[in-house]
XYZ file of C-alpha atoms in Angstrom:
339
model
C 31.668 80.752 60.538
C 33.983 81.967 63.388
C 32.451 83.768 66.226
C 32.459 87.668 65.906
C 35.567 89.432 67.050
C 35.452 92.081 69.796
C 36.631 95.630 68.746
C 39.852 94.991 70.759
C 40.536 91.926 68.744
C 39.774 93.743 65.431
C 42.259 96.505 66.303
C 44.935 93.918 67.232
C 43.974 92.068 64.048
C 44.994 95.000 61.802
C 48.086 95.848 63.640
C 49.196 92.243 64.278
C 48.769 91.144 60.847
C 50.863 93.802 59.399
C 53.598 92.967 62.018
C 53.306 89.313 61.267
C 54.557 89.677 57.648
C 58.257 89.248 58.546
C 61.385 89.635 56.383
C 64.018 87.138 56.666
C 67.064 88.322 58.430
C 65.004 90.874 60.282
C 65.349 92.264 63.816
C 67.148 90.344 66.479
C 64.768 88.958 69.139
C 66.764 90.134 72.091
C 67.571 93.573 73.318
C 65.470 96.840 73.190
C 67.586 99.713 72.121
C 69.141 100.229 68.640
C 71.982 102.400 67.678
C 71.144 106.112 67.358
C 70.170 107.057 63.877
C 71.531 109.882 61.850
C 68.766 112.412 61.223
C 70.579 114.124 58.411
C 73.109 113.003 55.614
C 74.264 116.644 55.075
C 73.195 120.088 55.881
C 69.367 120.114 55.508
C 68.867 116.665 53.936
C 67.576 113.157 54.838
C 68.140 110.121 52.940
C 65.224 107.689 52.933
C 64.854 104.160 51.792
C 68.380 103.170 52.773
C 69.272 99.453 53.283
C 65.651 98.546 52.279
C 66.405 95.236 50.595
C 64.433 96.460 47.550
C 61.421 97.610 49.498
C 61.811 101.262 48.723
C 63.619 103.657 46.255
C 66.459 105.417 47.994
C 65.959 109.093 47.818
C 67.491 112.153 49.513
C 65.051 114.899 50.387
C 65.668 118.496 51.499
C 64.528 119.026 54.944
C 65.723 121.805 57.198
C 64.769 122.932 60.705
C 61.591 125.070 60.770
C 62.150 127.326 63.821
C 58.463 128.199 64.340
C 57.684 124.601 64.759
C 60.936 123.490 66.721
C 60.127 126.290 69.188
C 57.080 124.314 70.203
C 59.002 121.268 71.180
C 59.068 120.827 75.072
C 62.298 122.319 76.437
C 63.628 119.075 78.018
C 63.642 117.605 74.427
C 65.052 120.616 72.749
C 67.900 120.630 75.355
C 68.680 117.071 74.911
C 68.661 117.571 70.982
C 67.322 114.092 70.275
C 63.848 112.743 69.687
C 63.589 109.144 71.108
C 61.368 106.979 68.679
C 59.728 103.850 69.755
C 59.187 100.989 67.311
C 57.230 97.938 68.231
C 59.160 95.827 65.714
C 60.644 93.068 67.920
C 61.278 90.188 67.517
C 61.308 89.927 63.739
C 60.108 93.289 62.260
C 57.964 93.904 59.239
C 58.667 95.117 55.782
C 58.082 97.884 54.587
C 57.203 99.385 58.115
C 60.186 98.566 60.381
C 63.018 95.957 60.030
C 66.696 95.553 60.043
C 68.156 96.680 56.630
C 70.331 94.556 54.257
C 73.550 95.962 56.101
C 72.286 93.759 58.992
C 72.412 96.469 61.438
C 70.439 99.745 60.509
C 66.720 99.964 61.478
C 65.005 100.845 58.334
C 61.453 101.072 57.086
C 58.812 103.684 56.207
C 57.955 104.535 59.983
C 61.690 105.177 61.019
C 62.113 107.264 57.905
C 59.097 109.427 58.527
C 60.231 109.962 62.075
C 63.690 111.079 60.797
C 62.045 113.447 58.497
C 59.750 115.062 61.214
C 62.746 115.134 63.579
C 64.733 117.229 60.979
C 61.898 119.759 60.817
C 62.023 119.929 64.633
C 65.974 120.445 64.423
C 66.484 117.143 66.351
C 68.366 113.869 65.812
C 66.479 110.635 66.367
C 67.306 107.691 68.671
C 65.539 104.504 67.933
C 64.396 102.137 70.509
C 62.837 98.670 69.662
C 60.309 96.725 71.654
C 57.665 94.139 71.284
C 54.333 95.606 70.552
C 52.957 95.470 74.048
C 56.235 96.896 75.452
C 56.274 99.745 73.136
C 53.387 101.328 75.023
C 55.081 100.590 78.190
C 57.986 102.625 76.883
C 55.950 105.606 76.032
C 54.253 105.370 79.485
C 57.389 105.380 81.323
C 59.007 108.272 79.398
C 61.663 105.991 77.788
C 60.102 106.953 74.540
C 59.140 110.398 73.301
C 56.915 109.118 70.370
C 55.793 105.905 68.829
C 56.102 105.607 64.975
C 55.038 102.157 64.637
C 51.822 101.617 62.612
C 49.707 102.509 65.594
C 45.989 102.819 65.006
C 44.220 105.789 66.467
C 41.482 104.368 68.646
C 39.073 105.931 71.224
C 40.504 103.700 73.921
C 44.064 104.455 73.469
C 43.170 108.277 73.492
C 42.467 107.894 77.124
C 46.161 107.504 77.779
C 47.853 109.099 74.581
C 47.645 111.899 72.068
C 47.816 111.199 68.464
C 49.106 113.070 65.282
C 47.917 111.222 62.312
C 49.968 110.554 59.153
C 48.717 107.724 57.123
C 45.530 105.921 56.325
C 45.005 102.583 58.106
C 43.908 100.374 55.100
C 43.548 96.803 53.764
C 44.351 95.914 50.398
C 43.333 93.385 47.657
C 46.430 91.907 46.051
C 45.902 90.429 42.585
C 47.892 89.374 39.564
C 49.000 92.427 37.488
C 47.661 90.592 34.522
C 44.192 90.551 36.111
C 42.146 93.597 35.000
C 39.887 93.332 38.079
C 39.421 96.419 40.298
C 37.993 96.680 43.818
C 35.886 99.746 43.619
C 35.345 100.091 47.498
C 31.893 98.166 47.333
C 31.124 94.517 48.249
C 29.352 94.286 44.806
C 32.529 94.252 42.955
C 33.509 91.032 44.844
C 30.537 89.009 43.225
C 31.830 85.905 41.595
C 35.393 86.197 42.900
C 37.386 83.914 45.049
C 39.440 85.625 47.718
C 41.878 84.310 50.331
C 42.144 85.937 53.852
C 43.761 85.173 57.143
C 41.561 83.353 59.715
C 40.678 85.500 62.900
C 41.689 88.798 61.322
C 39.801 92.037 61.036
C 39.926 91.509 57.256
C 38.258 88.184 57.565
C 35.409 89.614 59.418
C 34.731 92.413 56.821
C 35.069 89.565 54.102
C 32.482 87.276 55.811
C 30.068 90.206 56.056
C 30.355 90.922 52.387
C 29.974 87.335 51.469
C 26.673 87.490 53.536
C 25.313 90.350 51.824
C 26.206 88.973 48.355
C 24.682 85.609 49.160
C 21.291 87.643 50.228
C 21.333 89.154 46.606
C 21.819 85.733 45.131
C 25.423 86.316 44.305
C 28.572 84.231 45.279
C 31.691 85.174 46.939
C 34.141 82.234 47.642
C 36.409 82.750 50.736
C 39.517 80.482 50.924
C 42.086 80.001 53.830
C 45.666 78.889 53.558
C 48.223 77.900 56.209
C 50.855 80.332 55.226
C 51.701 83.080 52.769
C 53.593 80.885 50.374
C 50.654 78.715 49.797
C 48.496 81.831 49.442
C 50.658 83.128 46.641
C 51.051 79.712 44.931
C 47.202 79.800 44.813
C 47.247 83.308 43.345
C 49.771 82.579 40.665
C 47.977 79.417 39.735
C 44.655 81.142 39.412
C 43.074 79.299 42.273
C 42.053 82.631 43.900
C 41.458 86.064 42.288
C 42.886 88.207 45.101
C 44.315 88.070 48.678
C 42.778 90.471 51.202
C 45.492 91.530 53.852
C 47.266 94.693 55.461
C 47.982 97.101 52.584
C 51.593 97.974 53.538
C 52.595 94.378 53.721
C 50.788 93.498 50.320
C 52.484 96.804 48.862
C 55.947 95.387 49.926
C 55.182 92.043 48.338
C 54.228 93.823 45.145
C 57.730 95.368 45.094
C 59.306 91.923 45.484
C 57.297 90.409 42.446
C 57.930 93.479 39.998
C 60.507 91.534 38.032
C 59.236 88.041 38.479
C 57.334 86.037 35.931
C 53.992 86.704 37.839
C 54.002 90.156 39.055
C 51.278 91.362 41.396
C 49.365 94.617 41.966
C 46.888 96.206 44.287
C 43.397 95.962 42.976
C 42.061 98.520 45.675
C 42.003 99.375 49.309
C 39.470 99.756 52.134
C 39.616 101.327 55.540
C 40.550 98.948 58.377
C 37.942 100.555 60.394
C 35.244 99.659 58.136
C 32.615 101.320 56.035
C 31.778 104.369 58.355
C 35.228 105.482 59.379
C 38.613 105.957 57.839
C 41.185 104.267 59.969
C 44.204 106.260 60.703
C 47.863 105.548 61.860
C 49.421 108.188 64.028
C 52.436 109.167 65.755
C 51.690 108.373 69.402
C 52.767 110.305 72.534
C 51.892 110.247 76.355
C 48.865 112.438 76.922
C 49.313 115.997 77.740
C 53.225 115.701 77.032
C 53.278 118.868 74.903
C 54.618 116.981 71.854
C 51.863 116.227 69.736
C 51.305 119.654 68.314
C 54.961 120.160 67.155
C 54.641 116.664 65.599
C 51.411 117.417 63.832
C 52.863 120.652 62.574
C 56.024 119.154 61.439
C 54.105 116.327 59.503
C 51.881 119.117 57.932
C 55.015 121.082 56.889
C 56.107 117.904 55.029
C 52.812 117.267 53.370
C 52.751 120.992 52.136
C 56.337 120.994 50.945
C 56.294 117.717 49.063
C 58.537 115.607 51.171
C 55.687 113.518 52.618
C 54.407 112.617 49.102
C 58.012 111.481 48.229
C 58.255 109.461 51.314
C 55.158 107.484 50.451
C 56.078 107.116 46.879
C 59.622 105.725 47.929
C 57.940 103.043 50.081
C 55.153 102.254 47.683
C 52.542 103.527 50.045
C 51.089 106.467 48.107
C 47.521 104.799 48.359
C 47.581 105.519 52.017
C 48.208 109.294 51.918
C 46.262 111.782 54.102
C 45.871 115.425 53.138
C 46.339 116.802 56.779
C 47.928 115.683 60.013
C 45.083 115.889 62.643
C 45.447 115.853 66.327
C 43.429 113.350 68.203
C 40.974 112.804 65.200
C 38.055 110.248 65.577
C 39.348 106.846 66.118
C 38.076 103.368 66.355
C 35.215 103.612 68.863
C 34.951 102.049 72.313
C 31.832 100.035 71.290
C 32.578 96.365 71.713
C 36.106 96.974 72.854
């Protein structure tokens, strides 16, 4: 059994695993800036899911500036008229979160689409800047980026330097064949007798091995299998050698869309917080601490939640199972313990 992972390693395991699920023809490995993105397609509307290569259902949503919220934006950003969005999607990107679209030039994905919706509420255009994961935070620190929208997990360690406005649950998922009636009910007991694949050295592996140990103590069996790559994993799933694959929910949800019309369509059997049993992990818009931007971002997200655009955004990208009911400013994050 692998040695226990540190909290820092676990956090990176969640985020890195999601980013590692690359899409062919993704982001170029060089460069850091992308072309400025258009925030509105016509007066008061934003089109999401463009150039998604089948990962999303394109939809045009009505979103106009809300003066009471845009007035909260720091003056320098309001005068500039643009919200600079950071994406840690170099070198290759990850569907459905952030990647180059099928037009071979436009940064698309759930994260940049939400940033565009938020910017519309704030009366701003968006400009996307792409970085490697580590350099995204350097961009925020230096002021080159106003806000990171890049599957960033809210953690107590990060809150020492950054402010967060939450917008999505940070979940792991179980992918199964659609023909399989099994459901994961959120408890380890529902895994009894199952064979599940997982990536070695990840947060999800740690959770799965903990559940395996508990089931063994109860005289029950959970078989854990490892494969070298995703192709081998899905061959095992299709052939019935495994019952499910445990991985980052966004990547698995994307794969579900890609198999929908195949002879072996898959489905999500259930999700589980990437932070474990006692805390719901959260993904959040990330800004430099005390920049004055976190409140208008949270208010804009809450406006989208209350008026329905948020639900349509999640539905478009097949991520409805990661919905939150409210954007919170600096909610409890993954603890410093063992970090």
